Amino acid sequence: GDSVTQMEGPVTLSEEAFLTINCTYTATGYPSLFWYVQYPGEGLQLLLKATKADDKGSNKGFEATYRKETTSFHLEKGSVQVSDSAVYFCALSSRGATNKLIFGTGTLLAVQP
Amino acid sequence: DAGVIQSPRHEVTEMGQEVTLRCKPISGHDYLFWYRQTMMRGLELLIYFNNNVPIDDSGMPEDRFSAKMPNASFSTLKIQPSEPRDSAVYFCASSRTVGTEAFFGQGTRLTVV
């Protein structure tokens, strides 16, 4: 079945460092792909999305490109801030019969000043 | 729109008691999802509805769990009887249609003692 695999955390970075969180997926057909962020004590918020191959989603300095050939959707940011500390979830929404929204296990990012 | 609204935000109950969690999705959204989040298992999809009809309940852990969606603006997740291992944060989310992003509520933190 459809699934999402993302890198284990925690990821600890210094402020202004470059961030990459890897995400790969398995799906039949062409799913939509998402990154969500969860701050402590809150629900998940959509960070960015891409709906077809080669699309680039971007928001708040974060970017991710839908790579069909490598079935990947890696999250990147050029310069992280302390306020970016949160848990990041990669997710896919299949377009097949199930239409499920499936999440990866989440990656905790801790940014130190 | 006020977003997805969940109630209560916190619930503490004794083992064996019935617990009912409530969700009001965003108006016009056709899909409603119930998730459970724990440290051990991450974010698990319990059940989802399309146009008020349950589509996939394969994630519901056992018969003690049940979910209903009597109309487009209301859903409940019931646990009867509750057990300490049910302690978790339960999220409700809704999405407009297939392949689109889901919007999450703030969650209900359930503690069963």
PDB file of C-alpha atoms in Angstrom:
ATOM      1  CA  GLY A   1       0.000   0.000   0.000  1.00  0.00           C
ATOM      2  CA  ASP A   2       0.908   3.668  -0.084  1.00  0.00           C
ATOM      3  CA  SER A   3       3.516   4.805   2.423  1.00  0.00           C
ATOM      4  CA  VAL A   4       5.832   7.655   3.395  1.00  0.00           C
ATOM      5  CA  THR A   5       9.334   7.280   4.826  1.00  0.00           C
ATOM      6  CA  GLN A   6      11.165  10.208   6.335  1.00  0.00           C
ATOM      7  CA  MET A   7      14.482  10.519   8.090  1.00  0.00           C
ATOM      8  CA  GLU A   8      14.741   9.774  11.754  1.00  0.00           C
ATOM      9  CA  GLY A   9      15.259  12.598  14.158  1.00  0.00           C
ATOM     10  CA  PRO A  10      16.029  14.502  16.129  1.00  0.00           C
ATOM     11  CA  VAL A  11      17.883  16.883  13.858  1.00  0.00           C
ATOM     12  CA  THR A  12      19.846  19.457  15.832  1.00  0.00           C
ATOM     13  CA  LEU A  13      21.213  22.516  14.031  1.00  0.00           C
ATOM     14  CA  SER A  14      22.691  25.850  14.893  1.00  0.00           C
ATOM     15  CA  GLU A  15      20.858  28.994  13.860  1.00  0.00           C
ATOM     16  CA  GLU A  16      21.463  29.957  10.192  1.00  0.00           C
ATOM     17  CA  ALA A  17      22.493  26.398   9.249  1.00  0.00           C
ATOM     18  CA  PHE A  18      21.155  24.670   6.138  1.00  0.00           C
ATOM     19  CA  LEU A  19      18.341  22.185   6.666  1.00  0.00           C
ATOM     20  CA  THR A  20      17.435  19.053   4.728  1.00  0.00           C
ATOM     21  CA  ILE A  21      14.851  16.532   5.879  1.00  0.00           C
ATOM     22  CA  ASN A  22      14.556  13.581   3.536  1.00  0.00           C
ATOM     23  CA  CYS A  23      11.222  12.106   2.501  1.00  0.00           C
ATOM     24  CA  THR A  24      10.473   9.305   0.056  1.00  0.00           C
ATOM     25  CA  TYR A  25       7.161   7.781  -0.821  1.00  0.00           C
ATOM     26  CA  THR A  26       5.545   4.715  -2.312  1.00  0.00           C
ATOM     27  CA  ALA A  27       2.257   5.162  -4.092  1.00  0.00           C
ATOM     28  CA  THR A  28       0.279   3.900  -7.014  1.00  0.00           C
ATOM     29  CA  GLY A  29      -0.524   6.638  -9.458  1.00  0.00           C
ATOM     30  CA  TYR A  30       0.408  10.261  -8.820  1.00  0.00           C
ATOM     31  CA  PRO A  31      -0.268  11.437  -5.294  1.00  0.00           C
ATOM     32  CA  SER A  32      -0.237  14.970  -3.976  1.00  0.00           C
ATOM     33  CA  LEU A  33       2.624  15.577  -1.533  1.00  0.00           C
ATOM     34  CA  PHE A  34       2.712  17.759   1.550  1.00  0.00           C
ATOM     35  CA  TRP A  35       4.897  18.946   4.396  1.00  0.00           C
ATOM     36  CA  TYR A  36       3.182  19.718   7.663  1.00  0.00           C
ATOM     37  CA  VAL A  37       4.672  21.318  10.773  1.00  0.00           C
ATOM     38  CA  GLN A  38       3.622  20.791  14.381  1.00  0.00           C
ATOM     39  CA  TYR A  39       4.692  23.225  17.081  1.00  0.00           C
ATOM     40  CA  PRO A  40       4.584  22.073  20.706  1.00  0.00           C
ATOM     41  CA  GLY A  41       1.050  21.643  22.023  1.00  0.00           C
ATOM     42  CA  GLU A  42      -0.562  22.449  18.689  1.00  0.00           C
ATOM     43  CA  GLY A  43      -2.162  20.660  15.782  1.00  0.00           C
ATOM     44  CA  LEU A  44      -0.533  20.099  12.414  1.00  0.00           C
ATOM     45  CA  GLN A  45      -0.322  23.019  10.001  1.00  0.00           C
ATOM     46  CA  LEU A  46       0.270  22.778   6.286  1.00  0.00           C
ATOM     47  CA  LEU A  47       3.710  24.132   5.426  1.00  0.00           C
ATOM     48  CA  LEU A  48       3.813  23.523   1.671  1.00  0.00           C
ATOM     49  CA  LYS A  49       2.491  21.225  -1.013  1.00  0.00           C
ATOM     50  CA  ALA A  50       3.039  19.956  -4.565  1.00  0.00           C
ATOM     51  CA  THR A  51       0.448  18.257  -6.709  1.00  0.00           C
ATOM     52  CA  LYS A  52       2.404  16.992  -9.706  1.00  0.00           C
ATOM     53  CA  ALA A  53       5.876  15.967 -10.794  1.00  0.00           C
ATOM     54  CA  ASP A  54       8.518  18.736 -10.831  1.00  0.00           C
ATOM     55  CA  ASP A  55       6.286  21.101  -8.866  1.00  0.00           C
ATOM     56  CA  LYS A  56       8.116  23.062  -6.185  1.00  0.00           C
ATOM     57  CA  GLY A  57       6.239  23.972  -3.040  1.00  0.00           C
ATOM     58  CA  SER A  58       7.553  26.852  -0.960  1.00  0.00           C
ATOM     59  CA  ASN A  59       6.581  28.797   2.141  1.00  0.00           C
ATOM     60  CA  LYS A  60       8.392  30.748   4.872  1.00  0.00           C
ATOM     61  CA  GLY A  61      11.775  30.007   3.284  1.00  0.00           C
ATOM     62  CA  PHE A  62      11.129  26.256   3.113  1.00  0.00           C
ATOM     63  CA  GLU A  63      11.112  24.457  -0.228  1.00  0.00           C
ATOM     64  CA  ALA A  64      10.452  20.948  -1.519  1.00  0.00           C
ATOM     65  CA  THR A  65      10.379  19.604  -5.078  1.00  0.00           C
ATOM     66  CA  TYR A  66       8.195  16.706  -6.223  1.00  0.00           C
ATOM     67  CA  ARG A  67      10.658  14.252  -7.807  1.00  0.00           C
ATOM     68  CA  LYS A  68       8.800  11.460  -9.541  1.00  0.00           C
ATOM     69  CA  GLU A  69      11.936   9.705 -10.785  1.00  0.00           C
ATOM     70  CA  THR A  70      13.291   9.292  -7.254  1.00  0.00           C
ATOM     71  CA  THR A  71       9.876   9.272  -5.513  1.00  0.00           C
ATOM     72  CA  SER A  72      11.136  11.959  -3.149  1.00  0.00           C
ATOM     73  CA  PHE A  73       9.970  15.237  -1.629  1.00  0.00           C
ATOM     74  CA  HIS A  74      12.863  16.466   0.510  1.00  0.00           C
ATOM     75  CA  LEU A  75      12.348  19.562   2.659  1.00  0.00           C
ATOM     76  CA  GLU A  76      15.042  22.258   2.579  1.00  0.00           C
ATOM     77  CA  LYS A  77      15.687  25.658   4.109  1.00  0.00           C
ATOM     78  CA  GLY A  78      18.756  27.737   3.536  1.00  0.00           C
ATOM     79  CA  SER A  79      19.001  29.336   6.985  1.00  0.00           C
ATOM     80  CA  VAL A  80      17.036  28.009   9.942  1.00  0.00           C
ATOM     81  CA  GLN A  81      15.922  30.043  12.924  1.00  0.00           C
ATOM     82  CA  VAL A  82      15.223  29.061  16.507  1.00  0.00           C
ATOM     83  CA  SER A  83      11.528  29.602  15.778  1.00  0.00           C
ATOM     84  CA  ASP A  84      11.659  26.767  13.213  1.00  0.00           C
ATOM     85  CA  SER A  85      12.061  24.232  16.023  1.00  0.00           C
ATOM     86  CA  ALA A  86       9.139  21.846  15.614  1.00  0.00           C
ATOM     87  CA  VAL A  87       8.178  18.409  14.311  1.00  0.00           C
ATOM     88  CA  TYR A  88       7.942  18.135  10.520  1.00  0.00           C
ATOM     89  CA  PHE A  89       5.732  15.550   8.795  1.00  0.00           C
ATOM     90  CA  CYS A  90       5.856  14.475   5.188  1.00  0.00           C
ATOM     91  CA  ALA A  91       2.530  13.248   3.825  1.00  0.00           C
ATOM     92  CA  LEU A  92       0.826  12.070   0.672  1.00  0.00           C
ATOM     93  CA  SER A  93      -2.748  12.104  -0.474  1.00  0.00           C
ATOM     94  CA  SER A  94      -3.452   9.268  -2.816  1.00  0.00           C
ATOM     95  CA  ARG A  95      -5.861   9.701  -5.678  1.00  0.00           C
ATOM     96  CA  GLY A  96      -6.790   6.077  -5.905  1.00  0.00           C
ATOM     97  CA  ALA A  97      -9.732   4.233  -4.487  1.00  0.00           C
ATOM     98  CA  THR A  98      -8.772   4.814  -0.870  1.00  0.00           C
ATOM     99  CA  ASN A  99      -8.057   8.570  -1.051  1.00  0.00           C
ATOM    100  CA  LYS A 100      -6.200   8.336   2.231  1.00  0.00           C
ATOM    101  CA  LEU A 101      -3.977  11.034   3.700  1.00  0.00           C
ATOM    102  CA  ILE A 102      -0.882   9.175   4.885  1.00  0.00           C
ATOM    103  CA  PHE A 103       1.836  10.635   7.104  1.00  0.00           C
ATOM    104  CA  GLY A 104       5.446   9.789   7.793  1.00  0.00           C
ATOM    105  CA  THR A 105       6.648   9.331  11.349  1.00  0.00           C
ATOM    106  CA  GLY A 106       7.728  12.943  11.787  1.00  0.00           C
ATOM    107  CA  THR A 107      11.169  14.499  12.284  1.00  0.00           C
ATOM    108  CA  LEU A 108      11.928  16.653  15.289  1.00  0.00           C
ATOM    109  CA  LEU A 109      14.020  19.702  14.447  1.00  0.00           C
ATOM    110  CA  ALA A 110      15.787  21.545  17.250  1.00  0.00           C
ATOM    111  CA  VAL A 111      17.546  24.790  16.339  1.00  0.00           C
ATOM    112  CA  GLN A 112      20.011  26.188  18.860  1.00  0.00           C
ATOM    113  CA  PRO A 113      20.942  29.871  19.070  1.00  0.00           C
TER     114      PRO A 113
ATOM    115  CA  ASP B   1     -14.031  30.210   8.691  1.00  0.00           C
ATOM    116  CA  ALA B   2     -13.005  29.208  12.205  1.00  0.00           C
ATOM    117  CA  GLY B   3     -11.168  26.116  11.040  1.00  0.00           C
ATOM    118  CA  VAL B   4     -11.664  22.612  12.355  1.00  0.00           C
ATOM    119  CA  ILE B   5     -13.063  22.742  15.867  1.00  0.00           C
ATOM    120  CA  GLN B   6     -12.538  19.945  18.353  1.00  0.00           C
ATOM    121  CA  SER B   7     -13.910  19.538  21.843  1.00  0.00           C
ATOM    122  CA  PRO B   8     -12.954  19.093  24.544  1.00  0.00           C
ATOM    123  CA  ARG B   9      -9.307  20.219  24.402  1.00  0.00           C
ATOM    124  CA  HIS B  10      -8.447  18.082  27.397  1.00  0.00           C
ATOM    125  CA  GLU B  11     -10.217  15.082  28.886  1.00  0.00           C
ATOM    126  CA  VAL B  12      -9.262  13.114  31.955  1.00  0.00           C
ATOM    127  CA  THR B  13     -11.331  10.059  32.711  1.00  0.00           C
ATOM    128  CA  GLU B  14     -11.196   6.887  34.709  1.00  0.00           C
ATOM    129  CA  MET B  15     -10.617   3.512  33.164  1.00  0.00           C
ATOM    130  CA  GLY B  16     -13.883   1.906  32.103  1.00  0.00           C
ATOM    131  CA  GLN B  17     -15.699   5.170  31.444  1.00  0.00           C
ATOM    132  CA  GLU B  18     -17.134   6.169  28.096  1.00  0.00           C
ATOM    133  CA  VAL B  19     -15.376   9.018  26.297  1.00  0.00           C
ATOM    134  CA  THR B  20     -16.795  11.033  23.403  1.00  0.00           C
ATOM    135  CA  LEU B  21     -14.654  13.343  21.314  1.00  0.00           C
ATOM    136  CA  ARG B  22     -16.288  15.864  18.998  1.00  0.00           C
ATOM    137  CA  CYS B  23     -15.312  17.520  15.751  1.00  0.00           C
ATOM    138  CA  LYS B  24     -16.776  20.213  13.530  1.00  0.00           C
ATOM    139  CA  PRO B  25     -15.069  20.212  10.120  1.00  0.00           C
ATOM    140  CA  ILE B  26     -14.629  23.196   7.853  1.00  0.00           C
ATOM    141  CA  SER B  27     -17.807  23.961   5.936  1.00  0.00           C
ATOM    142  CA  GLY B  28     -17.741  22.602   2.408  1.00  0.00           C
ATOM    143  CA  HIS B  29     -15.123  19.952   3.106  1.00  0.00           C
ATOM    144  CA  ASP B  30     -16.126  16.509   1.907  1.00  0.00           C
ATOM    145  CA  TYR B  31     -13.515  14.466   3.797  1.00  0.00           C
ATOM    146  CA  LEU B  32     -13.100  14.067   7.536  1.00  0.00           C
ATOM    147  CA  PHE B  33     -10.244  12.172   9.193  1.00  0.00           C
ATOM    148  CA  TRP B  34      -9.642  11.027  12.766  1.00  0.00           C
ATOM    149  CA  TYR B  35      -6.018  10.529  13.835  1.00  0.00           C
ATOM    150  CA  ARG B  36      -4.370   9.434  17.057  1.00  0.00           C
ATOM    151  CA  GLN B  37      -0.907  10.648  18.050  1.00  0.00           C
ATOM    152  CA  THR B  38       1.349   8.986  20.613  1.00  0.00           C
ATOM    153  CA  MET B  39       5.069   9.050  21.229  1.00  0.00           C
ATOM    154  CA  MET B  40       5.362   5.333  20.540  1.00  0.00           C
ATOM    155  CA  ARG B  41       3.335   5.043  17.334  1.00  0.00           C
ATOM    156  CA  GLY B  42       3.365   8.558  15.928  1.00  0.00           C
ATOM    157  CA  LEU B  43       0.357   9.739  13.924  1.00  0.00           C
ATOM    158  CA  GLU B  44      -2.096   6.957  13.119  1.00  0.00           C
ATOM    159  CA  LEU B  45      -5.118   7.265  10.842  1.00  0.00           C
ATOM    160  CA  LEU B  46      -8.077   5.720  12.648  1.00  0.00           C
ATOM    161  CA  ILE B  47     -10.947   6.299  10.218  1.00  0.00           C
ATOM    162  CA  TYR B  48     -12.019   8.666   7.499  1.00  0.00           C
ATOM    163  CA  PHE B  49     -15.352   9.732   6.005  1.00  0.00           C
ATOM    164  CA  ASN B  50     -16.365  10.982   2.587  1.00  0.00           C
ATOM    165  CA  ASN B  51     -19.647  12.881   2.443  1.00  0.00           C
ATOM    166  CA  ASN B  52     -20.539  11.554   5.909  1.00  0.00           C
ATOM    167  CA  VAL B  53     -19.979   7.916   4.910  1.00  0.00           C
ATOM    168  CA  PRO B  54     -17.173   5.916   6.591  1.00  0.00           C
ATOM    169  CA  ILE B  55     -14.774   4.827   3.860  1.00  0.00           C
ATOM    170  CA  ASP B  56     -11.929   3.139   5.712  1.00  0.00           C
ATOM    171  CA  ASP B  57     -11.951   2.196   9.386  1.00  0.00           C
ATOM    172  CA  SER B  58      -9.073  -0.257   9.207  1.00  0.00           C
ATOM    173  CA  GLY B  59      -7.075   1.879  11.632  1.00  0.00           C
ATOM    174  CA  MET B  60      -9.616   1.659  14.435  1.00  0.00           C
ATOM    175  CA  PRO B  61      -7.766  -0.333  17.075  1.00  0.00           C
ATOM    176  CA  GLU B  62     -10.624  -2.471  18.342  1.00  0.00           C
ATOM    177  CA  ASP B  63     -14.353  -2.679  18.900  1.00  0.00           C
ATOM    178  CA  ARG B  64     -14.165  -0.282  21.833  1.00  0.00           C
ATOM    179  CA  PHE B  65     -13.690   2.512  19.298  1.00  0.00           C
ATOM    180  CA  SER B  66     -16.521   3.810  17.135  1.00  0.00           C
ATOM    181  CA  ALA B  67     -16.993   6.899  15.000  1.00  0.00           C
ATOM    182  CA  LYS B  68     -20.031   8.541  13.483  1.00  0.00           C
ATOM    183  CA  MET B  69     -20.754  11.435  11.204  1.00  0.00           C
ATOM    184  CA  PRO B  70     -24.511  12.116  11.350  1.00  0.00           C
ATOM    185  CA  ASN B  71     -24.231  15.211   9.140  1.00  0.00           C
ATOM    186  CA  ALA B  72     -21.707  17.273   7.213  1.00  0.00           C
ATOM    187  CA  SER B  73     -20.888  19.518  10.163  1.00  0.00           C
ATOM    188  CA  PHE B  74     -20.365  17.073  13.012  1.00  0.00           C
ATOM    189  CA  SER B  75     -18.491  13.903  13.864  1.00  0.00           C
ATOM    190  CA  THR B  76     -17.830  11.970  17.046  1.00  0.00           C
ATOM    191  CA  LEU B  77     -15.240   9.446  18.108  1.00  0.00           C
ATOM    192  CA  LYS B  78     -16.338   7.302  21.022  1.00  0.00           C
ATOM    193  CA  ILE B  79     -14.326   4.975  23.219  1.00  0.00           C
ATOM    194  CA  GLN B  80     -16.279   2.591  25.435  1.00  0.00           C
ATOM    195  CA  PRO B  81     -14.908   1.369  27.771  1.00  0.00           C
ATOM    196  CA  SER B  82     -11.757   3.468  27.908  1.00  0.00           C
ATOM    197  CA  GLU B  83      -8.387   2.028  28.968  1.00  0.00           C
ATOM    198  CA  PRO B  84      -5.123   3.696  30.050  1.00  0.00           C
ATOM    199  CA  ARG B  85      -3.458   2.687  26.759  1.00  0.00           C
ATOM    200  CA  ASP B  86      -5.981   4.904  24.942  1.00  0.00           C
ATOM    201  CA  SER B  87      -4.247   7.950  26.391  1.00  0.00           C
ATOM    202  CA  ALA B  88      -3.111  10.050  23.425  1.00  0.00           C
ATOM    203  CA  VAL B  89      -3.844  13.210  21.483  1.00  0.00           C
ATOM    204  CA  TYR B  90      -6.713  12.716  19.050  1.00  0.00           C
ATOM    205  CA  PHE B  91      -6.867  14.940  15.996  1.00  0.00           C
ATOM    206  CA  CYS B  92      -9.679  15.599  13.613  1.00  0.00           C
ATOM    207  CA  ALA B  93      -8.914  16.946  10.128  1.00  0.00           C
ATOM    208  CA  SER B  94     -10.964  17.826   7.064  1.00  0.00           C
ATOM    209  CA  SER B  95     -10.184  18.343   3.410  1.00  0.00           C
ATOM    210  CA  ARG B  96     -12.145  19.684   0.516  1.00  0.00           C
ATOM    211  CA  THR B  97     -11.668  16.893  -1.991  1.00  0.00           C
ATOM    212  CA  VAL B  98      -9.338  14.198  -3.237  1.00  0.00           C
ATOM    213  CA  GLY B  99      -5.662  15.127  -3.281  1.00  0.00           C
ATOM    214  CA  THR B 100      -6.042  18.409  -1.417  1.00  0.00           C
ATOM    215  CA  GLU B 101      -4.490  19.377   1.879  1.00  0.00           C
ATOM    216  CA  ALA B 102      -6.144  18.565   5.184  1.00  0.00           C
ATOM    217  CA  PHE B 103      -6.736  21.142   7.886  1.00  0.00           C
ATOM    218  CA  PHE B 104      -6.291  19.968  11.452  1.00  0.00           C
ATOM    219  CA  GLY B 105      -8.036  20.856  14.655  1.00  0.00           C
ATOM    220  CA  GLN B 106      -6.106  21.650  17.837  1.00  0.00           C
ATOM    221  CA  GLY B 107      -6.587  18.116  19.117  1.00  0.00           C
ATOM    222  CA  THR B 108      -8.053  16.544  22.236  1.00  0.00           C
ATOM    223  CA  ARG B 109      -5.561  15.347  24.816  1.00  0.00           C
ATOM    224  CA  LEU B 110      -7.099  12.268  26.429  1.00  0.00           C
ATOM    225  CA  THR B 111      -5.771  10.864  29.666  1.00  0.00           C
ATOM    226  CA  VAL B 112      -7.268   7.658  31.017  1.00  0.00           C
ATOM    227  CA  VAL B 113      -6.277   6.907  34.615  1.00  0.00           C
TER     228      VAL B 113
END
